[in-house]
Amino acid sequence: MTLSEEDYIKIIYHLGKGEQGTVSTNAIAEKMETKPSSVSDMIKKLSEKGLVNYKKYQGVTLSEYGLKVALSIVRKHRLWEVFLVEKLEFSWDEVHEVAEQLEHIKSEKLIDMLDKHLGFPQIDPHGDPIPSKSGEFKKSIKRLLNEVPIGKEGICIGVKDSSPPFLKFLDKNKIALGDSIFVVDKEEFDGSLHIKIRDIDIRISDQIASNLYLRIIE
Amino acid sequence: MTLSEEDYIKIIYHLGKGEQGTVSTNAIAEKMETKPSSVSDMIKKLSEKGLVNYKKYQGVTLSEYGLKVALSIVRKHRLWEVFLVEKLEFSWDEVHEVAEQLEHIKSEKLIDMLDKHLGFPQIDPHGDPIPSKSGEFKKSIKRLLNEVPIGKEGICIGVKDSSPPFLKFLDKNKIALGDSIFVVDKEEFDGSLHIKIRDIDIRISDQIASNLYLRIIE
DNA sequence: ACAAATTTTTAGATTTGACTAAAATTTTTT
DNA sequence: AAAAAATTTTAGTCAAATCTAAAAATTTGT
């Protein structure tokens, strides 16, 4: 597969919202920053290779094979994002562009060992789930931290209250977007939480927890 | 720079043995696994871009700028090789092909942070020196381990004695090609060595040390 | 030194992925 | 249900990087 073909497959996957949706030529052209006529050409090629189902003027869907390819690219992209954030100190908003390049590296062993090196993560720094080698992955949902069940882990993806005092609190406690938070325990009495973040245990009030959005799995 | 241009520059660098040597069209064609006529075309293009000095029928040399580009590619390649061996458990002979792809990823921050993550290594798993960000690097030389000065470190690049008992000894002591060995101390009395390998201290006899080749820096 | 062999370059064709302009099809509006 | 609008495809070019075949320059051998 060429680099360009991989980009098309990935974009068709995302526009099709994971699977079934049929995708229009124009939509692809916009995402690829190219012209619809170029897209037509490429679709024809992908169709001949069995990666997409295509009937003229009717839009495309990924074939079973195409979906498999798409998931393997998404897997690579998200694993590299985890690597950049966890190992190379990138922040969650700097990783996309580089992961976009890294996702095209071809080596099965590389990805297997990277996965292992990272401890088989299930979520990337934006909270999106990482497909397994065989292409399965859990659905992720958005939850306020105080609604996350004990024993679950999620990625911090946003705040409800964006007032300066709250943001300052987060900063002081080194809680940032993209951080992974594990809910260790919850105090019945006042709803305060015992969480683990970057391997450090801290305690936070219900008031804080009810203003932080996490993305969790399952 | 396109991927192909980068490959040409790197090959001209290696064929020119680091700098001055003028390189023939045929030699480049062979390394690139392409035809001399294709090389002529590309050389013309690289020349127009100021990357090489070129006079028809007279071979090419890298320009100052081209050398800088070459060194940055070599730097990336060797840093990735260290990463693959040290962090992802690749063996020294599996890294080349993957590093060949990774060296083309474009992100200054990525390389800076990778360098930091790896502890600013000076040698890659084959014992070759890693150019600094500004393009400087130390010359490396091949030495028998028993001739390496105390306090120096080198990469294991080969054996003098390849008899089964010796190789079995190396295997038992987890000494493999590509491993980094640091000479902690040397016993005057019998010439035995105290070395550090993979963060473990071990003691080896002069007999062993005089059959292992290291590549060291300076 | 000059003919033969080798190396290098030029000329013209090919492939990939993109482009423009125009034609074909589908969708929307009236 | 036609006309208008939007979308999609086709046809014909283009640029990058390659190729083959043939011409030009250099090097080698005697």
GROMACS .gro file of C-alpha atoms (C1' of nucleotides) in nm:
model
  496
    1MET     CA    1   0.000   0.000   0.000
    2THR     CA    2   0.127   0.343  -0.086
    3LEU     CA    3   0.125   0.629   0.160
    4SER     CA    4  -0.152   0.798  -0.032
    5GLU     CA    5  -0.371   0.488  -0.039
    6GLU     CA    6  -0.333   0.453   0.336
    7ASP     CA    7  -0.441   0.813   0.385
    8TYR     CA    8  -0.753   0.757   0.177
    9ILE     CA    9  -0.844   0.440   0.366
   10LYS     CA   10  -0.802   0.614   0.699
   11ILE     CA   11  -1.015   0.908   0.592
   12ILE     CA   12  -1.289   0.684   0.456
   13TYR     CA   13  -1.285   0.502   0.787
   14HIS     CA   14  -1.321   0.819   0.991
   15LEU     CA   15  -1.587   0.969   0.765
   16GLY     CA   16  -1.779   0.643   0.775
   17LYS     CA   17  -1.773   0.669   1.156
   18GLY     CA   18  -1.605   0.340   1.208
   19GLU     CA   19  -1.786   0.121   0.961
   20GLN     CA   20  -2.108   0.107   0.768
   21GLY     CA   21  -2.160   0.472   0.661
   22THR     CA   22  -2.121   0.537   0.291
   23VAL     CA   23  -1.888   0.823   0.219
   24SER     CA   24  -1.915   1.086  -0.054
   25THR     CA   25  -1.645   1.184  -0.299
   26ASN     CA   26  -1.672   1.547  -0.197
   27ALA     CA   27  -1.625   1.472   0.171
   28ILE     CA   28  -1.311   1.273   0.100
   29ALA     CA   29  -1.178   1.547  -0.126
   30GLU     CA   30  -1.220   1.803   0.148
   31LYS     CA   31  -1.042   1.596   0.412
   32MET     CA   32  -0.765   1.502   0.172
   33GLU     CA   33  -0.733   1.863   0.064
   34THR     CA   34  -0.757   1.758  -0.296
   35LYS     CA   35  -1.010   1.777  -0.579
   36PRO     CA   36  -1.311   1.548  -0.623
   37SER     CA   37  -1.178   1.434  -0.959
   38SER     CA   38  -0.858   1.309  -0.796
   39VAL     CA   39  -1.069   1.125  -0.543
   40SER     CA   40  -1.267   0.954  -0.817
   41ASP     CA   41  -0.946   0.825  -0.968
   42MET     CA   42  -0.816   0.693  -0.639
   43ILE     CA   43  -1.147   0.533  -0.542
   44LYS     CA   44  -1.140   0.340  -0.863
   45LYS     CA   45  -0.796   0.212  -0.780
   46LEU     CA   46  -0.889   0.119  -0.423
   47SER     CA   47  -1.195  -0.057  -0.557
   48GLU     CA   48  -0.986  -0.264  -0.797
   49LYS     CA   49  -0.765  -0.363  -0.508
   50GLY     CA   50  -1.064  -0.478  -0.309
   51LEU     CA   51  -1.028  -0.223  -0.033
   52VAL     CA   52  -1.361  -0.045  -0.089
   53ASN     CA   53  -1.706  -0.120  -0.225
   54TYR     CA   54  -1.793   0.125  -0.494
   55LYS     CA   55  -2.064   0.191  -0.746
   56LYS     CA   56  -2.042   0.499  -0.963
   57TYR     CA   57  -2.220   0.802  -0.818
   58GLN     CA   58  -2.318   0.600  -0.510
   59GLY     CA   59  -2.035   0.674  -0.270
   60VAL     CA   60  -1.796   0.425  -0.109
   61THR     CA   61  -1.779   0.201   0.194
   62LEU     CA   62  -1.481   0.009   0.322
   63SER     CA   63  -1.473  -0.360   0.236
   64GLU     CA   64  -1.404  -0.605   0.515
   65TYR     CA   65  -1.042  -0.606   0.408
   66GLY     CA   66  -1.036  -0.226   0.388
   67LEU     CA   67  -1.172  -0.200   0.739
   68LYS     CA   68  -0.899  -0.428   0.864
   69VAL     CA   69  -0.637  -0.208   0.699
   70ALA     CA   70  -0.800   0.105   0.843
   71LEU     CA   71  -0.798  -0.035   1.194
   72SER     CA   72  -0.435  -0.129   1.169
   73ILE     CA   73  -0.351   0.228   1.067
   74VAL     CA   74  -0.560   0.374   1.348
   75ARG     CA   75  -0.390   0.136   1.589
   76LYS     CA   76  -0.047   0.250   1.478
   77HIS     CA   77  -0.146   0.616   1.494
   78ARG     CA   78  -0.280   0.592   1.848
   79LEU     CA   79   0.004   0.381   1.982
   80TRP     CA   80   0.252   0.636   1.852
   81GLU     CA   81   0.051   0.912   2.017
   82VAL     CA   82   0.076   0.733   2.349
   83PHE     CA   83   0.449   0.693   2.296
   84LEU     CA   84   0.499   1.060   2.222
   85VAL     CA   85   0.307   1.171   2.530
   86GLU     CA   86   0.423   0.907   2.778
   87LYS     CA   87   0.783   0.864   2.675
   88LEU     CA   88   0.886   1.180   2.493
   89GLU     CA   89   0.700   1.441   2.697
   90PHE     CA   90   0.488   1.570   2.411
   91SER     CA   91   0.161   1.734   2.514
   92TRP     CA   92  -0.164   1.592   2.381
   93ASP     CA   93  -0.207   1.869   2.126
   94GLU     CA   94   0.136   1.830   1.967
   95VAL     CA   95   0.120   1.464   1.879
   96HIS     CA   96  -0.115   1.446   1.585
   97GLU     CA   97   0.109   1.571   1.309
   98VAL     CA   98   0.400   1.347   1.400
   99ALA     CA   99   0.179   1.041   1.455
  100GLU     CA  100   0.038   1.109   1.110
  101GLN     CA  101   0.383   1.033   0.972
  102LEU     CA  102   0.474   0.750   1.208
  103GLU     CA  103   0.156   0.558   1.133
  104HIS     CA  104   0.290   0.473   0.787
  105ILE     CA  105   0.602   0.290   0.908
  106LYS     CA  106   0.584  -0.070   0.799
  107SER     CA  107   0.701  -0.328   1.052
  108GLU     CA  108   0.479  -0.564   1.240
  109LYS     CA  109   0.744  -0.629   1.501
  110LEU     CA  110   0.788  -0.257   1.558
  111ILE     CA  111   0.422  -0.212   1.650
  112ASP     CA  112   0.404  -0.528   1.859
  113MET     CA  113   0.708  -0.426   2.061
  114LEU     CA  114   0.594  -0.065   2.089
  115ASP     CA  115   0.263  -0.188   2.225
  116LYS     CA  116   0.448  -0.400   2.481
  117HIS     CA  117   0.687  -0.117   2.569
  118LEU     CA  118   0.389   0.106   2.645
  119GLY     CA  119   0.219  -0.158   2.859
  120PHE     CA  120  -0.057  -0.244   2.610
  121PRO     CA  121  -0.251   0.082   2.646
  122GLN     CA  122  -0.621   0.079   2.558
  123ILE     CA  123  -0.670   0.452   2.516
  124ASP     CA  124  -0.471   0.721   2.341
  125PRO     CA  125  -0.399   1.069   2.482
  126HIS     CA  126  -0.723   1.206   2.336
  127GLY     CA  127  -0.921   0.933   2.506
  128ASP     CA  128  -0.986   0.736   2.191
  129PRO     CA  129  -0.963   0.358   2.211
  130ILE     CA  130  -0.671   0.171   2.054
  131PRO     CA  131  -0.773  -0.124   1.836
  132SER     CA  132  -0.608  -0.455   1.926
  133LYS     CA  133  -0.383  -0.633   1.681
  134SER     CA  134  -0.684  -0.826   1.554
  135GLY     CA  135  -0.886  -0.508   1.512
  136GLU     CA  136  -1.118  -0.517   1.811
  137PHE     CA  137  -1.167  -0.229   2.043
  138LYS     CA  138  -1.390  -0.111   2.319
  139LYS     CA  139  -1.627   0.181   2.277
  140SER     CA  140  -1.529   0.481   2.478
  141ILE     CA  141  -1.767   0.719   2.653
  142LYS     CA  142  -1.737   1.064   2.803
  143ARG     CA  143  -1.804   1.092   3.177
  144LEU     CA  144  -1.760   1.346   3.453
  145LEU     CA  145  -1.488   1.220   3.684
  146ASN     CA  146  -1.730   1.190   3.977
  147GLU     CA  147  -1.940   0.950   3.772
  148VAL     CA  148  -1.653   0.717   3.687
  149PRO     CA  149  -1.684   0.385   3.872
  150ILE     CA  150  -1.417   0.283   4.122
  151GLY     CA  151  -1.143   0.077   3.961
  152LYS     CA  152  -1.181   0.239   3.619
  153GLU     CA  153  -0.932   0.453   3.436
  154GLY     CA  154  -0.987   0.733   3.187
  155ILE     CA  155  -0.815   1.008   2.998
  156CYS     CA  156  -0.873   1.368   3.093
  157ILE     CA  157  -1.035   1.529   2.790
  158GLY     CA  158  -1.189   1.853   2.913
  159VAL     CA  159  -1.336   2.071   3.185
  160LYS     CA  160  -1.692   2.178   3.255
  161ASP     CA  161  -1.591   2.481   3.460
  162SER     CA  162  -1.323   2.682   3.284
  163SER     CA  163  -1.285   2.957   3.542
  164PRO     CA  164  -0.931   3.069   3.624
  165PRO     CA  165  -0.936   2.939   3.983
  166PHE     CA  166  -1.032   2.592   3.865
  167LEU     CA  167  -0.772   2.587   3.591
  168LYS     CA  168  -0.515   2.711   3.838
  169PHE     CA  169  -0.604   2.426   4.070
  170LEU     CA  170  -0.554   2.176   3.790
  171ASP     CA  171  -0.222   2.328   3.701
  172LYS     CA  172  -0.102   2.324   4.062
  173ASN     CA  173  -0.195   1.958   4.091
  174LYS     CA  174  -0.035   1.878   3.758
  175ILE     CA  175  -0.356   1.758   3.601
  176ALA     CA  176  -0.353   1.825   3.229
  177LEU     CA  177  -0.548   1.722   2.922
  178GLY     CA  178  -0.430   1.385   2.803
  179ASP     CA  179  -0.340   1.262   3.150
  180SER     CA  180  -0.457   0.920   3.250
  181ILE     CA  181  -0.653   0.912   3.579
  182PHE     CA  182  -0.734   0.596   3.771
  183VAL     CA  183  -1.012   0.603   4.031
  184VAL     CA  184  -0.877   0.417   4.334
  185ASP     CA  185  -1.158   0.483   4.583
  186LYS     CA  186  -1.450   0.707   4.659
  187GLU     CA  187  -1.547   0.840   5.003
  188GLU     CA  188  -1.917   0.779   5.072
  189PHE     CA  189  -1.935   1.062   5.321
  190ASP     CA  190  -1.846   1.362   5.105
  191GLY     CA  191  -1.799   1.208   4.760
  192SER     CA  192  -1.431   1.293   4.758
  193LEU     CA  193  -1.211   1.080   4.535
  194HIS     CA  194  -0.884   0.900   4.576
  195ILE     CA  195  -0.721   0.895   4.232
  196LYS     CA  196  -0.392   0.790   4.082
  197ILE     CA  197  -0.233   1.016   3.824
  198ARG     CA  198   0.116   0.972   3.680
  199ASP     CA  199   0.170   0.704   3.945
  200ILE     CA  200   0.100   0.952   4.223
  201ASP     CA  201  -0.194   0.911   4.460
  202ILE     CA  202  -0.395   1.221   4.535
  203ARG     CA  203  -0.727   1.303   4.691
  204ILE     CA  204  -0.972   1.546   4.529
  205SER     CA  205  -1.309   1.686   4.632
  206ASP     CA  206  -1.637   1.603   4.466
  207GLN     CA  207  -1.655   1.964   4.354
  208ILE     CA  208  -1.339   1.922   4.149
  209ALA     CA  209  -1.437   1.579   4.022
  210SER     CA  210  -1.771   1.701   3.896
  211ASN     CA  211  -1.602   1.953   3.669
  212LEU     CA  212  -1.356   1.728   3.492
  213TYR     CA  213  -1.445   1.520   3.188
  214LEU     CA  214  -1.280   1.184   3.134
  215ARG     CA  215  -1.307   0.948   2.846
  216ILE     CA  216  -1.337   0.593   2.971
  217ILE     CA  217  -1.358   0.257   2.808
  218GLU     CA  218  -1.655   0.017   2.800
  219MET     CA  219   1.309   1.733   0.064
  220THR     CA  220   1.141   1.430  -0.083
  221LEU     CA  221   1.206   1.083   0.048
  222SER     CA  222   1.398   0.994  -0.265
  223GLU     CA  223   1.620   1.300  -0.243
  224GLU     CA  224   1.705   1.211   0.115
  225ASP     CA  225   1.802   0.860   0.009
  226TYR     CA  226   2.034   0.994  -0.259
  227ILE     CA  227   2.200   1.236  -0.018
  228LYS     CA  228   2.256   0.965   0.238
  229ILE     CA  229   2.405   0.730  -0.019
  230ILE     CA  230   2.635   0.997  -0.158
  231TYR     CA  231   2.747   1.064   0.198
  232HIS     CA  232   2.828   0.700   0.267
  233LEU     CA  233   2.997   0.643  -0.069
  234GLY     CA  234   3.203   0.957  -0.017
  235LYS     CA  235   3.317   0.809   0.315
  236GLY     CA  236   3.195   1.097   0.520
  237GLU     CA  237   3.302   1.392   0.311
  238GLN     CA  238   3.546   1.477   0.040
  239GLY     CA  239   3.537   1.171  -0.187
  240THR     CA  240   3.379   1.226  -0.527
  241VAL     CA  241   3.118   0.967  -0.607
  242SER     CA  242   3.040   0.809  -0.944
  243THR     CA  243   2.699   0.783  -1.106
  244ASN     CA  244   2.732   0.407  -1.139
  245ALA     CA  245   2.814   0.358  -0.772
  246ILE     CA  246   2.506   0.555  -0.671
  247ALA     CA  247   2.289   0.362  -0.915
  248GLU     CA  248   2.402   0.035  -0.768
  249LYS     CA  249   2.330   0.138  -0.409
  250MET     CA  250   1.996   0.292  -0.501
  251GLU     CA  251   1.910  -0.016  -0.702
  252THR     CA  252   1.824   0.201  -0.998
  253LYS     CA  253   1.971   0.283  -1.340
  254PRO     CA  254   2.256   0.527  -1.403
  255SER     CA  255   2.029   0.736  -1.624
  256SER     CA  256   1.789   0.790  -1.335
  257VAL     CA  257   2.081   0.892  -1.119
  258SER     CA  258   2.193   1.151  -1.375
  259ASP     CA  259   1.850   1.309  -1.363
  260MET     CA  260   1.841   1.321  -0.987
  261ILE     CA  261   2.194   1.453  -0.955
  262LYS     CA  262   2.098   1.740  -1.180
  263LYS     CA  263   1.807   1.818  -0.953
  264LEU     CA  264   2.014   1.796  -0.635
  265SER     CA  265   2.272   2.019  -0.796
  266GLU     CA  266   2.010   2.282  -0.879
  267LYS     CA  267   1.899   2.272  -0.518
  268GLY     CA  268   2.253   2.331  -0.399
  269LEU     CA  269   2.291   1.998  -0.223
  270VAL     CA  270   2.576   1.865  -0.436
  271ASN     CA  271   2.863   1.994  -0.645
  272TYR     CA  272   2.845   1.853  -0.990
  273LYS     CA  273   3.018   1.882  -1.324
  274LYS     CA  274   2.906   1.659  -1.607
  275TYR     CA  275   3.101   1.333  -1.630
  276GLN     CA  276   3.307   1.433  -1.325
  277GLY     CA  277   3.110   1.272  -1.042
  278VAL     CA  278   2.952   1.446  -0.743
  279THR     CA  279   3.047   1.560  -0.397
  280LEU     CA  280   2.817   1.687  -0.125
  281SER     CA  281   2.805   2.062  -0.082
  282GLU     CA  282   2.843   2.205   0.267
  283TYR     CA  283   2.466   2.222   0.287
  284GLY     CA  284   2.428   1.868   0.152
  285LEU     CA  285   2.669   1.739   0.413
  286LYS     CA  286   2.463   1.901   0.684
  287VAL     CA  287   2.149   1.735   0.551
  288ALA     CA  288   2.329   1.399   0.528
  289LEU     CA  289   2.449   1.421   0.886
  290SER     CA  290   2.102   1.499   1.011
  291ILE     CA  291   1.967   1.190   0.836
  292VAL     CA  292   2.247   0.974   0.972
  293ARG     CA  293   2.177   1.114   1.317
  294LYS     CA  294   1.811   1.023   1.293
  295HIS     CA  295   1.886   0.676   1.159
  296ARG     CA  296   2.130   0.593   1.438
  297LEU     CA  297   1.915   0.735   1.717
  298TRP     CA  298   1.625   0.522   1.599
  299GLU     CA  299   1.853   0.219   1.595
  300VAL     CA  300   1.946   0.281   1.956
  301PHE     CA  301   1.578   0.317   2.041
  302LEU     CA  302   1.487  -0.010   1.875
  303VAL     CA  303   1.761  -0.203   2.053
  304GLU     CA  304   1.746  -0.039   2.394
  305LYS     CA  305   1.374   0.015   2.432
  306LEU     CA  306   1.203  -0.231   2.202
  307GLU     CA  307   1.431  -0.532   2.243
  308PHE     CA  308   1.532  -0.552   1.877
  309SER     CA  309   1.863  -0.721   1.811
  310TRP     CA  310   2.136  -0.529   1.634
  311ASP     CA  311   2.079  -0.708   1.305
  312GLU     CA  312   1.705  -0.637   1.285
  313VAL     CA  313   1.714  -0.261   1.318
  314HIS     CA  314   1.842  -0.139   0.986
  315GLU     CA  315   1.535  -0.182   0.771
  316VAL     CA  316   1.301  -0.015   1.018
  317ALA     CA  317   1.545   0.268   1.093
  318GLU     CA  318   1.563   0.322   0.719
  319GLN     CA  319   1.197   0.420   0.730
  320LEU     CA  320   1.202   0.608   1.060
  321GLU     CA  321   1.491   0.830   0.951
  322HIS     CA  322   1.256   1.014   0.714
  323ILE     CA  323   1.009   1.131   0.979
  324LYS     CA  324   1.011   1.509   0.989
  325SER     CA  325   0.996   1.665   1.335
  326GLU     CA  326   1.279   1.840   1.506
  327LYS     CA  327   1.116   1.805   1.845
  328LEU     CA  328   1.074   1.432   1.794
  329ILE     CA  329   1.444   1.380   1.743
  330ASP     CA  330   1.547   1.613   2.024
  331MET     CA  331   1.320   1.435   2.269
  332LEU     CA  332   1.416   1.092   2.144
  333ASP     CA  333   1.780   1.184   2.197
  334LYS     CA  334   1.698   1.293   2.552
  335HIS     CA  335   1.485   0.984   2.618
  336LEU     CA  336   1.779   0.765   2.518
  337GLY     CA  337   2.024   0.954   2.740
  338PHE     CA  338   2.209   1.130   2.456
  339PRO     CA  339   2.386   0.821   2.323
  340GLN     CA  340   2.708   0.869   2.126
  341ILE     CA  341   2.719   0.530   1.956
  342ASP     CA  342   2.459   0.321   1.776
  343PRO     CA  343   2.419  -0.056   1.814
  344HIS     CA  344   2.670  -0.123   1.536
  345GLY     CA  345   2.927   0.092   1.712
  346ASP     CA  346   2.899   0.383   1.474
  347PRO     CA  347   2.906   0.733   1.620
  348ILE     CA  348   2.589   0.945   1.632
  349PRO     CA  349   2.634   1.299   1.497
  350SER     CA  350   2.525   1.575   1.736
  351LYS     CA  351   2.244   1.810   1.645
  352SER     CA  352   2.499   2.048   1.496
  353GLY     CA  353   2.657   1.769   1.293
  354GLU     CA  354   2.974   1.696   1.490
  355PHE     CA  355   3.077   1.350   1.589
  356LYS     CA  356   3.370   1.162   1.727
  357LYS     CA  357   3.564   0.910   1.521
  358SER     CA  358   3.515   0.556   1.637
  359ILE     CA  359   3.783   0.286   1.644
  360LYS     CA  360   3.781  -0.092   1.678
  361ARG     CA  361   3.959  -0.233   1.983
  362LEU     CA  362   3.989  -0.563   2.164
  363LEU     CA  363   3.813  -0.530   2.498
  364ASN     CA  364   4.134  -0.585   2.694
  365GLU     CA  365   4.284  -0.282   2.519
  366VAL     CA  366   3.998  -0.047   2.606
  367PRO     CA  367   4.104   0.210   2.867
  368ILE     CA  368   3.932   0.215   3.208
  369GLY     CA  369   3.632   0.446   3.212
  370LYS     CA  370   3.555   0.404   2.843
  371GLU     CA  371   3.252   0.247   2.690
  372GLY     CA  372   3.208   0.065   2.362
  373ILE     CA  373   2.971  -0.145   2.159
  374CYS     CA  374   3.035  -0.513   2.112
  375ILE     CA  375   3.087  -0.561   1.740
  376GLY     CA  376   3.252  -0.901   1.700
  377VAL     CA  377   3.465  -1.184   1.827
  378LYS     CA  378   3.820  -1.292   1.746
  379ASP     CA  379   3.772  -1.650   1.866
  380SER     CA  380   3.451  -1.796   1.729
  381SER     CA  381   3.481  -2.141   1.884
  382PRO     CA  382   3.163  -2.290   2.033
  383PRO     CA  383   3.289  -2.280   2.393
  384PHE     CA  384   3.360  -1.908   2.368
  385LEU     CA  385   3.027  -1.831   2.204
  386LYS     CA  386   2.854  -2.041   2.468
  387PHE     CA  387   3.027  -1.839   2.738
  388LEU     CA  388   2.905  -1.514   2.582
  389ASP     CA  389   2.555  -1.647   2.556
  390LYS     CA  390   2.552  -1.762   2.917
  391ASN     CA  391   2.671  -1.422   3.032
  392LYS     CA  392   2.419  -1.245   2.810
  393ILE     CA  393   2.682  -1.068   2.607
  394ALA     CA  394   2.559  -1.013   2.251
  395LEU     CA  395   2.656  -0.811   1.947
  396GLY     CA  396   2.524  -0.459   1.984
  397ASP     CA  397   2.554  -0.456   2.362
  398SER     CA  398   2.715  -0.159   2.525
  399ILE     CA  399   3.003  -0.247   2.759
  400PHE     CA  400   3.158  -0.005   3.008
  401VAL     CA  401   3.502  -0.079   3.150
  402VAL     CA  402   3.482  -0.007   3.523
  403ASP     CA  403   3.818  -0.134   3.638
  404LYS     CA  404   4.109  -0.357   3.543
  405GLU     CA  405   4.301  -0.588   3.778
  406GLU     CA  406   4.675  -0.532   3.741
  407PHE     CA  407   4.758  -0.878   3.871
  408ASP     CA  408   4.586  -1.100   3.612
  409GLY     CA  409   4.443  -0.849   3.366
  410SER     CA  410   4.086  -0.947   3.453
  411LEU     CA  411   3.822  -0.683   3.390
  412HIS     CA  412   3.535  -0.541   3.586
  413ILE     CA  413   3.272  -0.434   3.330
  414LYS     CA  414   2.920  -0.304   3.332
  415ILE     CA  415   2.676  -0.443   3.077
  416ARG     CA  416   2.303  -0.373   3.072
  417ASP     CA  417   2.349  -0.207   3.411
  418ILE     CA  418   2.489  -0.526   3.559
  419ASP     CA  419   2.845  -0.550   3.693
  420ILE     CA  420   3.041  -0.856   3.600
  421ARG     CA  421   3.401  -0.969   3.610
  422ILE     CA  422   3.568  -1.135   3.312
  423SER     CA  423   3.911  -1.283   3.255
  424ASP     CA  424   4.176  -1.136   3.029
  425GLN     CA  425   4.137  -1.439   2.810
  426ILE     CA  426   3.778  -1.351   2.739
  427ALA     CA  427   3.849  -0.980   2.703
  428SER     CA  428   4.120  -1.040   2.446
  429ASN     CA  429   3.875  -1.215   2.214
  430LEU     CA  430   3.597  -0.957   2.204
  431TYR     CA  431   3.601  -0.660   1.971
  432LEU     CA  432   3.445  -0.332   2.079
  433ARG     CA  433   3.394  -0.014   1.887
  434ILE     CA  434   3.480   0.283   2.103
  435ILE     CA  435   3.473   0.655   2.055
  436GLU     CA  436   3.770   0.898   2.030
  437DA     C1'  437   4.780   0.752  -2.973
  438DC     C1'  438   4.382   0.566  -3.113
  439DA     C1'  439   4.046   0.190  -3.101
  440DA     C1'  440   3.772  -0.053  -2.772
  441DA     C1'  441   3.544  -0.065  -2.354
  442DT     C1'  442   3.326   0.164  -1.998
  443DT     C1'  443   3.081   0.530  -1.793
  444DT     C1'  444   2.767   0.899  -1.815
  445DT     C1'  445   2.425   1.178  -2.024
  446DT     C1'  446   2.030   1.279  -2.328
  447DA     C1'  447   1.590   1.183  -2.544
  448DG     C1'  448   1.164   0.995  -2.523
  449DA     C1'  449   0.825   0.681  -2.278
  450DT     C1'  450   0.585   0.521  -1.848
  451DT     C1'  451   0.360   0.532  -1.393
  452DT     C1'  452   0.151   0.756  -0.990
  453DG     C1'  453  -0.117   1.096  -0.802
  454DA     C1'  454  -0.284   1.531  -0.877
  455DC     C1'  455  -0.504   1.909  -1.171
  456DT     C1'  456  -0.860   2.171  -1.498
  457DA     C1'  457  -1.241   2.173  -1.779
  458DA     C1'  458  -1.624   1.966  -1.940
  459DA     C1'  459  -1.970   1.597  -1.947
  460DA     C1'  460  -2.278   1.286  -1.693
  461DT     C1'  461  -2.564   1.179  -1.308
  462DT     C1'  462  -2.820   1.269  -0.902
  463DT     C1'  463  -3.062   1.577  -0.597
  464DT     C1'  464  -3.324   1.981  -0.500
  465DT     C1'  465  -3.643   2.336  -0.608
  466DT     C1'  466  -4.028   2.523  -0.796
  467DA     C1'  467  -4.196   1.668  -1.366
  468DA     C1'  468  -3.881   1.989  -1.554
  469DA     C1'  469  -3.533   2.319  -1.459
  470DA     C1'  470  -3.163   2.443  -1.167
  471DA     C1'  471  -2.812   2.319  -0.859
  472DA     C1'  472  -2.496   2.019  -0.677
  473DT     C1'  473  -2.217   1.619  -0.708
  474DT     C1'  474  -1.942   1.292  -0.946
  475DT     C1'  475  -1.701   1.114  -1.334
  476DT     C1'  476  -1.433   1.138  -1.763
  477DA     C1'  477  -1.085   1.321  -2.069
  478DG     C1'  478  -0.676   1.525  -2.130
  479DT     C1'  479  -0.237   1.753  -1.883
  480DC     C1'  480   0.133   1.782  -1.562
  481DA     C1'  481   0.526   1.693  -1.243
  482DA     C1'  482   0.821   1.356  -1.013
  483DA     C1'  483   1.087   0.965  -1.048
  484DT     C1'  484   1.173   0.599  -1.298
  485DC     C1'  485   1.287   0.321  -1.738
  486DT     C1'  486   1.502   0.187  -2.226
  487DA     C1'  487   1.774   0.296  -2.607
  488DA     C1'  488   2.100   0.557  -2.809
  489DA     C1'  489   2.450   0.926  -2.811
  490DA     C1'  490   2.849   1.156  -2.592
  491DA     C1'  491   3.251   1.165  -2.305
  492DT     C1'  492   3.605   0.943  -2.053
  493DT     C1'  493   3.915   0.573  -1.947
  494DT     C1'  494   4.173   0.163  -2.073
  495DG     C1'  495   4.457  -0.144  -2.344
  496DT     C1'  496   4.787  -0.233  -2.668
   0.00000   0.00000   0.00000
